CSV table of N, CA and C in Angstrom, one decimal:
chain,number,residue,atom,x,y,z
L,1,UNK,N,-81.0,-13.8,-43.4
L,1,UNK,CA,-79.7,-14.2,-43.3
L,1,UNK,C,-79.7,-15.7,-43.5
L,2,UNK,N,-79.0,-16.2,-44.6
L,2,UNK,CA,-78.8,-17.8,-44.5
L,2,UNK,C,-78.3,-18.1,-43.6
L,3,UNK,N,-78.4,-19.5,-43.4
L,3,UNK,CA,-77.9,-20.6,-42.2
L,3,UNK,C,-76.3,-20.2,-42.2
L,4,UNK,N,-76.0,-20.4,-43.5
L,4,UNK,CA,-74.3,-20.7,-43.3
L,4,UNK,C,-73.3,-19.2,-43.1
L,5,UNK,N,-74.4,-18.4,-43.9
L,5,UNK,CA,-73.9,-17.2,-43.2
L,5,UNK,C,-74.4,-16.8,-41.9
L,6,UNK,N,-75.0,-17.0,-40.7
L,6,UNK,CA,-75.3,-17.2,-39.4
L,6,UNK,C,-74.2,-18.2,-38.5
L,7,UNK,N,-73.9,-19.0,-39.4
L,7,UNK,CA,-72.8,-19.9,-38.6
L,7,UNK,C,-71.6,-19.2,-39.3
L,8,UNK,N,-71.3,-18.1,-39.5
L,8,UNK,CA,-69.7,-17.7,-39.8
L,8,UNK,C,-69.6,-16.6,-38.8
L,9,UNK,N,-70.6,-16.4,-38.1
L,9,UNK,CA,-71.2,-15.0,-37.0
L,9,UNK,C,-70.4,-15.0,-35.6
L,10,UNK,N,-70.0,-14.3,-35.1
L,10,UNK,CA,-69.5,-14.5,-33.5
L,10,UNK,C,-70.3,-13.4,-33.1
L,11,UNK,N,-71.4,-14.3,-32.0
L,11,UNK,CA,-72.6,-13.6,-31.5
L,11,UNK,C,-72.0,-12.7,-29.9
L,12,UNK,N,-72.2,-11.9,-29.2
L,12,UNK,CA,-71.7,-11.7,-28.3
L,12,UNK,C,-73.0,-10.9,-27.4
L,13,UNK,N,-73.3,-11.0,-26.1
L,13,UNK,CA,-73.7,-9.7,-25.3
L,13,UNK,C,-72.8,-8.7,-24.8
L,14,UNK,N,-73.0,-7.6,-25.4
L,14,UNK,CA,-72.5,-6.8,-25.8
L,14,UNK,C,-72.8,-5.8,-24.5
L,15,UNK,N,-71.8,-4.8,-23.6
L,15,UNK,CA,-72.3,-3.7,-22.7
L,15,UNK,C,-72.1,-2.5,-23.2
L,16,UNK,N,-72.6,-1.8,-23.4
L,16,UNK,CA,-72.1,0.1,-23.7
L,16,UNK,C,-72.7,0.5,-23.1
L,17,UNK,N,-71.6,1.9,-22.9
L,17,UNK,CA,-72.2,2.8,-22.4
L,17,UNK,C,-73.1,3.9,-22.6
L,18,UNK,N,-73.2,5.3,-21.8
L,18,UNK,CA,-73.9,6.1,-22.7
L,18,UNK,C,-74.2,6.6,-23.8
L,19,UNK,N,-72.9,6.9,-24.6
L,19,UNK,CA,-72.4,6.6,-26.0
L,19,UNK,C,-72.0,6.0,-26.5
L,20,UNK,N,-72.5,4.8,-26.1
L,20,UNK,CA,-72.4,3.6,-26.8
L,20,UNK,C,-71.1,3.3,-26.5
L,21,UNK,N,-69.9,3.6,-26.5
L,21,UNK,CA,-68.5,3.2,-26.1
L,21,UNK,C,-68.9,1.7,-25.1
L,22,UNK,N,-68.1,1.0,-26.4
L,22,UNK,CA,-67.8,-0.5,-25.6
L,22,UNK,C,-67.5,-0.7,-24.1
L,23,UNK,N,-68.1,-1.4,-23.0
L,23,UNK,CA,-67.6,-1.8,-21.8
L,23,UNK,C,-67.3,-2.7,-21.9
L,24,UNK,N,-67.6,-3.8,-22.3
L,24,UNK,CA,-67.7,-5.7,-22.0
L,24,UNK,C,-68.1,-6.2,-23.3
L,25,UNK,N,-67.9,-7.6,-23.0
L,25,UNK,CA,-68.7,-8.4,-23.7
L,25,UNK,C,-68.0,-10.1,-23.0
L,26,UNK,N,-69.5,-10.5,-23.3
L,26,UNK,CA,-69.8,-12.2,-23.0
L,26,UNK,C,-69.9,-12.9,-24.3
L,27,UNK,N,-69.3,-13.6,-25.2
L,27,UNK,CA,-69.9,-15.0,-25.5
L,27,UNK,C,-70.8,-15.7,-25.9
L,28,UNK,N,-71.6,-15.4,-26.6
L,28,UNK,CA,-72.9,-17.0,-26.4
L,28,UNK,C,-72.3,-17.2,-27.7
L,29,UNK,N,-73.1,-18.9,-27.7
L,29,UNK,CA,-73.1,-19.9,-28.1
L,29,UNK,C,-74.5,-20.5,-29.0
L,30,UNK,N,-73.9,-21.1,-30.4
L,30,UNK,CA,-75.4,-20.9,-31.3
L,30,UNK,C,-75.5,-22.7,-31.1
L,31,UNK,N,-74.6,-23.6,-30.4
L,31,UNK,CA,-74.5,-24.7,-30.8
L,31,UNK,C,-74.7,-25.1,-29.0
L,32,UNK,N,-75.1,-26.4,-28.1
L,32,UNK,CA,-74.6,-26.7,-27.0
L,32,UNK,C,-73.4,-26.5,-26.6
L,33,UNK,N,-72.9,-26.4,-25.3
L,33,UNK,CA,-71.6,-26.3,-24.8
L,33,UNK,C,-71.6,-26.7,-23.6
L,34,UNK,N,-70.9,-27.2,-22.4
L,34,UNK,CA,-70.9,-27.7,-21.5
L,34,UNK,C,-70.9,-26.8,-20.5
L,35,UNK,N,-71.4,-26.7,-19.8
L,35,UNK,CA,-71.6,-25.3,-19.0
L,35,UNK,C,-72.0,-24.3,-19.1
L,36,UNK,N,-72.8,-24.5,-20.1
L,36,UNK,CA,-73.7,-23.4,-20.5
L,36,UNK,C,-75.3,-23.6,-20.6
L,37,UNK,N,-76.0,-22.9,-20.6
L,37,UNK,CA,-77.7,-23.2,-20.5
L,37,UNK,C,-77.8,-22.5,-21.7
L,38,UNK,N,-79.3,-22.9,-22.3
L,38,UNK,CA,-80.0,-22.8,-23.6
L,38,UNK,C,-81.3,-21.6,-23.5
L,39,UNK,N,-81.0,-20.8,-23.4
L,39,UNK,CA,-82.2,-19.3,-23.5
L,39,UNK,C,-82.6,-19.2,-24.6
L,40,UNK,N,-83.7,-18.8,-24.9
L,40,UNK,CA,-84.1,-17.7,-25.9
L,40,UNK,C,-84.1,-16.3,-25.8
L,41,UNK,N,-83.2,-15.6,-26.4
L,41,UNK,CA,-83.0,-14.1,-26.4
L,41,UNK,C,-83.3,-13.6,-28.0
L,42,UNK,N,-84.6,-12.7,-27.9
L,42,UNK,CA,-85.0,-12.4,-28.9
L,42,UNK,C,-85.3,-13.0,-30.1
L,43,UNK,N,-86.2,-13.9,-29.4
L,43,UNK,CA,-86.9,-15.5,-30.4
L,43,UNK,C,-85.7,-16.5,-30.9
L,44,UNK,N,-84.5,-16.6,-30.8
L,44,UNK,CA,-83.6,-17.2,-31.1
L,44,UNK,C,-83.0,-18.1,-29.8
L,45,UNK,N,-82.9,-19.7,-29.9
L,45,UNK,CA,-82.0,-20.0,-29.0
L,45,UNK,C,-81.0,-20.2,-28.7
L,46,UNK,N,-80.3,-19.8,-28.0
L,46,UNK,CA,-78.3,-19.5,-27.8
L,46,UNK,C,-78.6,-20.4,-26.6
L,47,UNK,N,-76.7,-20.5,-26.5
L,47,UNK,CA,-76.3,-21.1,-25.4
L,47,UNK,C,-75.5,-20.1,-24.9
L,48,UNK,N,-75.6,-20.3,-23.2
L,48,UNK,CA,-75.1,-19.0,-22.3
L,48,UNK,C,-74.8,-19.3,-21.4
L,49,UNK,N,-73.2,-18.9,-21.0
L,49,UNK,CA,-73.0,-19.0,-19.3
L,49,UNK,C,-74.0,-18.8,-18.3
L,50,UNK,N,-73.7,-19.6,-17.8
L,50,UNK,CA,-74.7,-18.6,-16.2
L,50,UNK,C,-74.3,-17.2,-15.6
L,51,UNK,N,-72.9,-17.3,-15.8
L,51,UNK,CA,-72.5,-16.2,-15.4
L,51,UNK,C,-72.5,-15.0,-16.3
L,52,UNK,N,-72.5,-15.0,-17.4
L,52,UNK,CA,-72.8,-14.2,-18.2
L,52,UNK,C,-74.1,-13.2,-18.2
L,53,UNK,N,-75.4,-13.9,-17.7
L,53,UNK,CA,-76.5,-13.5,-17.1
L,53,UNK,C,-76.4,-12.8,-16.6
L,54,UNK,N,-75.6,-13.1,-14.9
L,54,UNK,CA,-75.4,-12.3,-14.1
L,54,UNK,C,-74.6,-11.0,-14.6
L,55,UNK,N,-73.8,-11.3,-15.3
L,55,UNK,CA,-72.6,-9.7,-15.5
L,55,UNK,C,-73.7,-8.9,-16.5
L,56,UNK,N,-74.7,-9.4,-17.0
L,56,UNK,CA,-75.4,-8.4,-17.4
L,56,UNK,C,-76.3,-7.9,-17.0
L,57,UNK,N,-77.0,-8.4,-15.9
L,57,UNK,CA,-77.2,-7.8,-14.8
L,57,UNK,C,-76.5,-6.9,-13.8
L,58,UNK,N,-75.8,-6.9,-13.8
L,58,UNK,CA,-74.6,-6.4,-13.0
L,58,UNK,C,-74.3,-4.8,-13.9
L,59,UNK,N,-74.1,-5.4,-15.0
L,59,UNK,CA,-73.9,-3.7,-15.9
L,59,UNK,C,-74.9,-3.3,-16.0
L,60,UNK,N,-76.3,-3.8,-15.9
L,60,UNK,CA,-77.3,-2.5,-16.3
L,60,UNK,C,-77.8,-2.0,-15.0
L,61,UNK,N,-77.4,-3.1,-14.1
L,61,UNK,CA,-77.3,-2.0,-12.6
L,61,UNK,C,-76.6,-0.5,-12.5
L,62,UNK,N,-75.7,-0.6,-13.6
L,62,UNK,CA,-74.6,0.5,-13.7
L,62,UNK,C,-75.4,1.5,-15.2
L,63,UNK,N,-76.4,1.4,-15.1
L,63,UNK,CA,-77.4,2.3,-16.3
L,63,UNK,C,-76.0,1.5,-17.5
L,64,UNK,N,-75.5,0.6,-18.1
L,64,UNK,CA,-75.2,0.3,-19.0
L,64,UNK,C,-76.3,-0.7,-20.5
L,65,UNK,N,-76.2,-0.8,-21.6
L,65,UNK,CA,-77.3,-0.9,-21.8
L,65,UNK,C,-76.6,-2.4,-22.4
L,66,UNK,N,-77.1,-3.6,-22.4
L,66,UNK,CA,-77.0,-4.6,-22.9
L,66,UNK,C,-77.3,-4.5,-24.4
L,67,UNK,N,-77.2,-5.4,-25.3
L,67,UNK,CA,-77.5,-5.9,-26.8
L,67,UNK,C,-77.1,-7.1,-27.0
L,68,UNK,N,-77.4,-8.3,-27.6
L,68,UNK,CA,-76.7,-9.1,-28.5
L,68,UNK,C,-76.6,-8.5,-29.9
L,69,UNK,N,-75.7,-8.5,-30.0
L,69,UNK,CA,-74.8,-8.3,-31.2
L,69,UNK,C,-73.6,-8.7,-32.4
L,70,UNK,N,-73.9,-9.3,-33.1
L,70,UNK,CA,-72.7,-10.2,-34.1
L,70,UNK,C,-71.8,-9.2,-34.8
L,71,UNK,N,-70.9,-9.9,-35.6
L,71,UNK,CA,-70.1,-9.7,-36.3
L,71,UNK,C,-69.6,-10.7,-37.2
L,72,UNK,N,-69.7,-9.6,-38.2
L,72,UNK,CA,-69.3,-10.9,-39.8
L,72,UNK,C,-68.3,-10.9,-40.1
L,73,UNK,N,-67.5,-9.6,-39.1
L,73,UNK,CA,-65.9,-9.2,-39.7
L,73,UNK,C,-66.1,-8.0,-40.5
L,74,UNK,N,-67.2,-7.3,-40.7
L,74,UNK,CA,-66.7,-6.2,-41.2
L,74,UNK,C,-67.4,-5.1,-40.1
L,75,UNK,N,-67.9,-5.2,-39.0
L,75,UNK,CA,-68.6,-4.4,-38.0
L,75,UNK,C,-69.9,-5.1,-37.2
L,76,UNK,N,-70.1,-4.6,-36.3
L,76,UNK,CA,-71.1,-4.7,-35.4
L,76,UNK,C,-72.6,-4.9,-36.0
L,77,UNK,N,-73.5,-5.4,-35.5
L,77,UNK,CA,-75.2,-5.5,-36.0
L,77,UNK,C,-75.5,-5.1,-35.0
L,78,UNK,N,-76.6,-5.0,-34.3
L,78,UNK,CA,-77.5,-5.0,-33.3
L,78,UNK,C,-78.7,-6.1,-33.5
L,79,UNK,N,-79.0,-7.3,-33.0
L,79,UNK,CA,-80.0,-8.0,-33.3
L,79,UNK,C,-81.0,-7.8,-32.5
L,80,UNK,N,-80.6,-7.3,-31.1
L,80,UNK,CA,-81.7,-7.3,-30.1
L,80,UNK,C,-81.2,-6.3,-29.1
L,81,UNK,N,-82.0,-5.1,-28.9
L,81,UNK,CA,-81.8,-4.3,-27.3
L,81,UNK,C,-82.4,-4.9,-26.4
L,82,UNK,N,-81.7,-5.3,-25.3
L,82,UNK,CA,-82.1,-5.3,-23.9
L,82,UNK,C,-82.8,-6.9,-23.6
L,83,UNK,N,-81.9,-8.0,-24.3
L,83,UNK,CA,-82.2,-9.2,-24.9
L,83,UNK,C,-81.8,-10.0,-23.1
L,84,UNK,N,-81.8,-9.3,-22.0
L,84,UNK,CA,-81.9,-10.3,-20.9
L,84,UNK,C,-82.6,-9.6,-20.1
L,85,UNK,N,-83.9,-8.9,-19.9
L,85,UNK,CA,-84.3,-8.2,-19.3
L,85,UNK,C,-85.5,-9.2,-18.5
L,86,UNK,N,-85.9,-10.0,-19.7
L,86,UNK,CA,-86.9,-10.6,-19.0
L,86,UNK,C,-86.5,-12.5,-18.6
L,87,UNK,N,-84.6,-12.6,-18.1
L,87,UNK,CA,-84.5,-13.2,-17.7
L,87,UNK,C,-83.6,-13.4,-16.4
L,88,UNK,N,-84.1,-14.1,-15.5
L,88,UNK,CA,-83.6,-14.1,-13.9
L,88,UNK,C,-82.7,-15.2,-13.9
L,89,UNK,N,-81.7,-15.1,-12.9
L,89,UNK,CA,-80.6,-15.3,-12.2
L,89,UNK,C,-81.1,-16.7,-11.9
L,90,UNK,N,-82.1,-17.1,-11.7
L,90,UNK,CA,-83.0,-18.2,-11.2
L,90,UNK,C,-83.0,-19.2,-12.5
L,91,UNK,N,-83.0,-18.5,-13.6
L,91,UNK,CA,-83.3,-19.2,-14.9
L,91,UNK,C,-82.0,-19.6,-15.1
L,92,UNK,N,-81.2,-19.4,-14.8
L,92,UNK,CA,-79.9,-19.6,-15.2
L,92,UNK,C,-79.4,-21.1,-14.1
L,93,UNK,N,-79.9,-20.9,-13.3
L,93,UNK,CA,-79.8,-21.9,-12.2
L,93,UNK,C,-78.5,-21.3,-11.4
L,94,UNK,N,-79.1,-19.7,-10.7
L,94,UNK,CA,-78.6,-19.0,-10.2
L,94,UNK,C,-79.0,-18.8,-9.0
L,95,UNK,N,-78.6,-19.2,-7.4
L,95,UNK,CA,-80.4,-18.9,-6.5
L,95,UNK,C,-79.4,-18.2,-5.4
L,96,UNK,N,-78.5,-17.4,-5.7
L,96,UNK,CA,-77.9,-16.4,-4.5
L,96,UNK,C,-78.3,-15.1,-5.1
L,97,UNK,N,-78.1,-14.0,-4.6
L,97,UNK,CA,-78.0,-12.8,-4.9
L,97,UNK,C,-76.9,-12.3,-6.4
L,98,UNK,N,-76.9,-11.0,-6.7
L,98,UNK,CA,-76.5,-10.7,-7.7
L,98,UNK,C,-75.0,-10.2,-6.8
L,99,UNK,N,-75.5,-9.7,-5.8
L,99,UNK,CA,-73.8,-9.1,-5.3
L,99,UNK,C,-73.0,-10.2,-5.1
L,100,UNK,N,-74.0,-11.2,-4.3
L,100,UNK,CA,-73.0,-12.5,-3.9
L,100,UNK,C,-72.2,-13.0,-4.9
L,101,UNK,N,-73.1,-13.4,-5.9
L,101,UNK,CA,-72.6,-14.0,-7.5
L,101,UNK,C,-71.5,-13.4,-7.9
L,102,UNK,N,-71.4,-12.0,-8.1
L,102,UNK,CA,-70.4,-11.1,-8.7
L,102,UNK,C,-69.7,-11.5,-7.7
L,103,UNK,N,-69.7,-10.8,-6.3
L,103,UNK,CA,-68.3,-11.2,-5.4
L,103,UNK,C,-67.7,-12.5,-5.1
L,104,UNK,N,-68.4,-13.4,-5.6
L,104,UNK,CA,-67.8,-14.9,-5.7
L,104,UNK,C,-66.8,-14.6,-7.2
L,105,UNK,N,-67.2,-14.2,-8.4
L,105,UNK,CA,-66.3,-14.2,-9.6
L,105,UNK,C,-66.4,-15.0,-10.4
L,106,UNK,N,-66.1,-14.7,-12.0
L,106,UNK,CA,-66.7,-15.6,-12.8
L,106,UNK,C,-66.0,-17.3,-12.2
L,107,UNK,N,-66.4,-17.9,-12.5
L,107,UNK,CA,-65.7,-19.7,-12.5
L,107,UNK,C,-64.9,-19.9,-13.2
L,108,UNK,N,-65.0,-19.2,-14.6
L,108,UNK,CA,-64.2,-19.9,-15.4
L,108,UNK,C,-62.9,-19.1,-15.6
L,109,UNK,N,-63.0,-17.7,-14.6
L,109,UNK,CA,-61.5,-17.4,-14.1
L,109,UNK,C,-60.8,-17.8,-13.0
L,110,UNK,N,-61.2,-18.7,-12.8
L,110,UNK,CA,-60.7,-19.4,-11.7
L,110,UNK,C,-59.1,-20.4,-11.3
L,111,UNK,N,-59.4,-20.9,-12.7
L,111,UNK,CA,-57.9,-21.6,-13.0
L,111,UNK,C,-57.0,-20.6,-13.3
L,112,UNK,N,-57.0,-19.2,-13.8
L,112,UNK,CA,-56.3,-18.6,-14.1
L,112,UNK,C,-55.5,-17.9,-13.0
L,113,UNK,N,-56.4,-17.5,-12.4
L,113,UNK,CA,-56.3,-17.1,-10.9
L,113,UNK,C,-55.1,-17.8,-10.2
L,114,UNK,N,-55.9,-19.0,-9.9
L,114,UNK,CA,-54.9,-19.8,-8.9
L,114,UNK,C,-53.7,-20.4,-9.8
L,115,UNK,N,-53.2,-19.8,-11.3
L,115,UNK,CA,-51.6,-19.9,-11.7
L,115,UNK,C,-51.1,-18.5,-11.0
L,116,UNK,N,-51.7,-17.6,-11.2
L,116,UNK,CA,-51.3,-16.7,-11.0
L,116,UNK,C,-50.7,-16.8,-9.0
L,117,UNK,N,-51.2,-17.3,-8.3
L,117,UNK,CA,-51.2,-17.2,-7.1
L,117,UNK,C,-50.1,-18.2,-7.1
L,118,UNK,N,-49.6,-19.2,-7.7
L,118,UNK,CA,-48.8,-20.0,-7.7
L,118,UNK,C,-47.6,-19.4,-8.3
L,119,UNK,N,-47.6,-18.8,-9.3
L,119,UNK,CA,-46.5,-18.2,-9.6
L,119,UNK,C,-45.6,-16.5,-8.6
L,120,UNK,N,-46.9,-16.3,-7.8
L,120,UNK,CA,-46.5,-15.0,-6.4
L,120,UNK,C,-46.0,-15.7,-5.6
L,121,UNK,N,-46.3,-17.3,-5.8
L,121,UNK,CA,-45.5,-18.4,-4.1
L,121,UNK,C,-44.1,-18.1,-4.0
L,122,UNK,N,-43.8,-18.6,-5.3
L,122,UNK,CA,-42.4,-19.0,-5.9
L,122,UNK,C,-41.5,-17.8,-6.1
L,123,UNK,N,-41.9,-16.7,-6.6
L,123,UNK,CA,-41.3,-15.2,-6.5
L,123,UNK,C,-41.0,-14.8,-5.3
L,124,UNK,N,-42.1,-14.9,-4.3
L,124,UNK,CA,-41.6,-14.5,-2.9
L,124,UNK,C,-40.8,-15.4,-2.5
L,125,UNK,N,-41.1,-16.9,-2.6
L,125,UNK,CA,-39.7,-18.0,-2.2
L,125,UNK,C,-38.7,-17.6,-2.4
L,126,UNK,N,-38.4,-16.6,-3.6
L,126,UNK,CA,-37.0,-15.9,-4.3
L,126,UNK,C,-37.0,-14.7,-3.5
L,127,UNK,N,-37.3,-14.4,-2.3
L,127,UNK,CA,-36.9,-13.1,-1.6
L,127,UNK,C,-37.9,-11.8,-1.5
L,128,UNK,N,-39.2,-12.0,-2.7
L,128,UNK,CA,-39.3,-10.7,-2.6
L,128,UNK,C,-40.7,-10.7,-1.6
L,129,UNK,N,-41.3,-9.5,-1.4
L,129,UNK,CA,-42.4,-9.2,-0.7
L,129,UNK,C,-43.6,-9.5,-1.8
L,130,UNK,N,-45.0,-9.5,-1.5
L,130,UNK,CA,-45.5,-9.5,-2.5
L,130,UNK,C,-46.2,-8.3,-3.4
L,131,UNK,N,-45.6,-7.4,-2.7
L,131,UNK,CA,-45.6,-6.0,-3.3
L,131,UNK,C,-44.7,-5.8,-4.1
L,132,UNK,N,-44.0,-6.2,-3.6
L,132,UNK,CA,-42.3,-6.7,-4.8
L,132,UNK,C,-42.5,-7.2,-5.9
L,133,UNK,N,-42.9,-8.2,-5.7
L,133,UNK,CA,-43.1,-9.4,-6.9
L,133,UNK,C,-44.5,-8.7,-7.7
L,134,UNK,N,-45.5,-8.5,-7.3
L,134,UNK,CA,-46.6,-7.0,-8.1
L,134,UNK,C,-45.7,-6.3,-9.2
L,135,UNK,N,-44.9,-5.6,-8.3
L,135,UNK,CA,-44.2,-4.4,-8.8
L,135,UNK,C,-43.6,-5.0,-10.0
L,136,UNK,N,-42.7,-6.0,-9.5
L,136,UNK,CA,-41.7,-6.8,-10.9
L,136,UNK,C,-42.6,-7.6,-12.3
L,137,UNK,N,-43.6,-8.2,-11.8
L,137,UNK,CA,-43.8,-9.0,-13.1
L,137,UNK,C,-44.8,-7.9,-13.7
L,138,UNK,N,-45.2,-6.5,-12.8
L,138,UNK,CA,-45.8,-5.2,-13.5
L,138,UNK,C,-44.7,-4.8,-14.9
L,139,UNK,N,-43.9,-4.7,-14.1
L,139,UNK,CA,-42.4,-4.0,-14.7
L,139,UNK,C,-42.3,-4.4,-16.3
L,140,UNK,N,-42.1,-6.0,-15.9
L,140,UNK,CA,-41.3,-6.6,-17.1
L,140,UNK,C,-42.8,-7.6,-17.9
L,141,UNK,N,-43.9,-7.2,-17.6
L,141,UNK,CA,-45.0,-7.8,-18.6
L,141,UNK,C,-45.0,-7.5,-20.3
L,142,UNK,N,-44.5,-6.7,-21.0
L,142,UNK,CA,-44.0,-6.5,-21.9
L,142,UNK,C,-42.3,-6.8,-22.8
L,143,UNK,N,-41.6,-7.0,-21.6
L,143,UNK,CA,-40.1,-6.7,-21.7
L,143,UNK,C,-39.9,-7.9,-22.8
L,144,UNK,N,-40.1,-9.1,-22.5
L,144,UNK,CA,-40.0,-10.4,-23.1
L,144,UNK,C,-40.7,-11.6,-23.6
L,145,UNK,N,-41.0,-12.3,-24.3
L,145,UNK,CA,-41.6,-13.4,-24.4
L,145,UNK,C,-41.5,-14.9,-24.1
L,146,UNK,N,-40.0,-14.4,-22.9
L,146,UNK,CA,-39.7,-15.5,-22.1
L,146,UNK,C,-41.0,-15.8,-20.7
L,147,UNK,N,-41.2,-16.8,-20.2
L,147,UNK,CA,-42.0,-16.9,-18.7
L,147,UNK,C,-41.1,-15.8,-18.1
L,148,UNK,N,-42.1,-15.1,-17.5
L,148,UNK,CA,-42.2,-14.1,-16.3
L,148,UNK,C,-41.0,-14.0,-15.2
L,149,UNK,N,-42.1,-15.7,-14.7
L,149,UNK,CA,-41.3,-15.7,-13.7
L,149,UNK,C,-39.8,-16.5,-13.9
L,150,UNK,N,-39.4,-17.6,-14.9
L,150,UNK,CA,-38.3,-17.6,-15.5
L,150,UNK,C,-37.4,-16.2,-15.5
L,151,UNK,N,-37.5,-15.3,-16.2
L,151,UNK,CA,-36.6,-14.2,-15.9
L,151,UNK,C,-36.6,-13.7,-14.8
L,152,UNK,N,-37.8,-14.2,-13.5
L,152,UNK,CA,-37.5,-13.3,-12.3
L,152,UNK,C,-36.6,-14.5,-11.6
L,153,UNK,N,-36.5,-15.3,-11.7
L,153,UNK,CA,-36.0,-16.5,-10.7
L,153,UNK,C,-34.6,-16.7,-11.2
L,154,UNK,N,-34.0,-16.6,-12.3
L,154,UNK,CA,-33.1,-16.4,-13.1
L,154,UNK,C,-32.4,-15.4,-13.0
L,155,UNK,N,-32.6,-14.2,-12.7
L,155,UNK,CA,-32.5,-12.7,-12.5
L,155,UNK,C,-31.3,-13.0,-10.7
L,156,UNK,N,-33.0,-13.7,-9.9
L,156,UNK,CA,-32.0,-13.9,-8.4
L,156,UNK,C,-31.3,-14.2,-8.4
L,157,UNK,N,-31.2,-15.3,-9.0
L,157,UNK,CA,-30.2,-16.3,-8.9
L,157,UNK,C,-28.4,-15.7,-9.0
L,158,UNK,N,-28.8,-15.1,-10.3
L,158,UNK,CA,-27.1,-14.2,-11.0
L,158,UNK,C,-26.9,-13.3,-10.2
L,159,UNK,N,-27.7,-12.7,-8.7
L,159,UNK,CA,-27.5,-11.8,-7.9
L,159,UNK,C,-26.5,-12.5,-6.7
């Protein structure tokens, strides 16, 4: 494969299942990135979350089978089976447990997170419980392309 066709590639670790049916997928990186560490997976060096390690660890605890795998846009490759097997949690600059790690949660859902928690403040400030407010922005996640909570706070208001 040429260089320039390698750089038009979106590389991914890839989880499936038994039959192969997609579970996941992580990300790596052919170039540095800030938060990411530099492995070799299957003689090639990428750039890789730390956390990404772990979740693949974490899936083949679940008999799921890891791959890196690209895509040129017209389907899947397989470039490597089982391309983190012979790397530890430690290598990643990982030094807790794998349960710990997973139940702490990725980092870089973390800002997403805490909008979300900020937006359940302000819904229940409007009255509701937060099984309520669950229920409602469940309801209406599709309904519009306005903010959520704009139509929920909007909504009270005209009540």
């Amino acid at each position: 494969m040429s260089s320039s066709a390698f750089a038009a590639t979106d590389v991914f670790l890839i989880s499936r299942g038994l039959d192969q049916e997609f579970i996941g997928s992580h990300e790596v990186q052919k170039m540095p990135r800030e938060g990411y560490v530099e492995l070799r997976l299957c003689g090639t060096s990428y750039w890789v979350r730390p956390y990404s390690i772990a979740w693949t660890k974490w899936e083949e605890r679940f008999g799921h089978n890891i791959r890196l795998e690209l895509n040129q846009g017209y389907g899947w490759v397989v470039m490597c089976n089982k391309p983190t097997t012979q790397i530890s949690l430690q290598d990643v600059g990982i030094y807790t447990t794998l349960d710990e790690t997973m139940k702490q949660g990725d980092p870089d859902k973390e800002t997403a997170t805490r909008f979300q928690a900020i937006r359940r403040t302000f819904i229940m400030r409007n009255g509701l419980t937060p099984e309520e407010a669950e229920a409602e922005i469940a309801r209406r996640k599709y309904e519009s392309r306005e903010s959520l909570l704009n139509q929920l706070l909007n909504e009270r208001e005209d009540q």
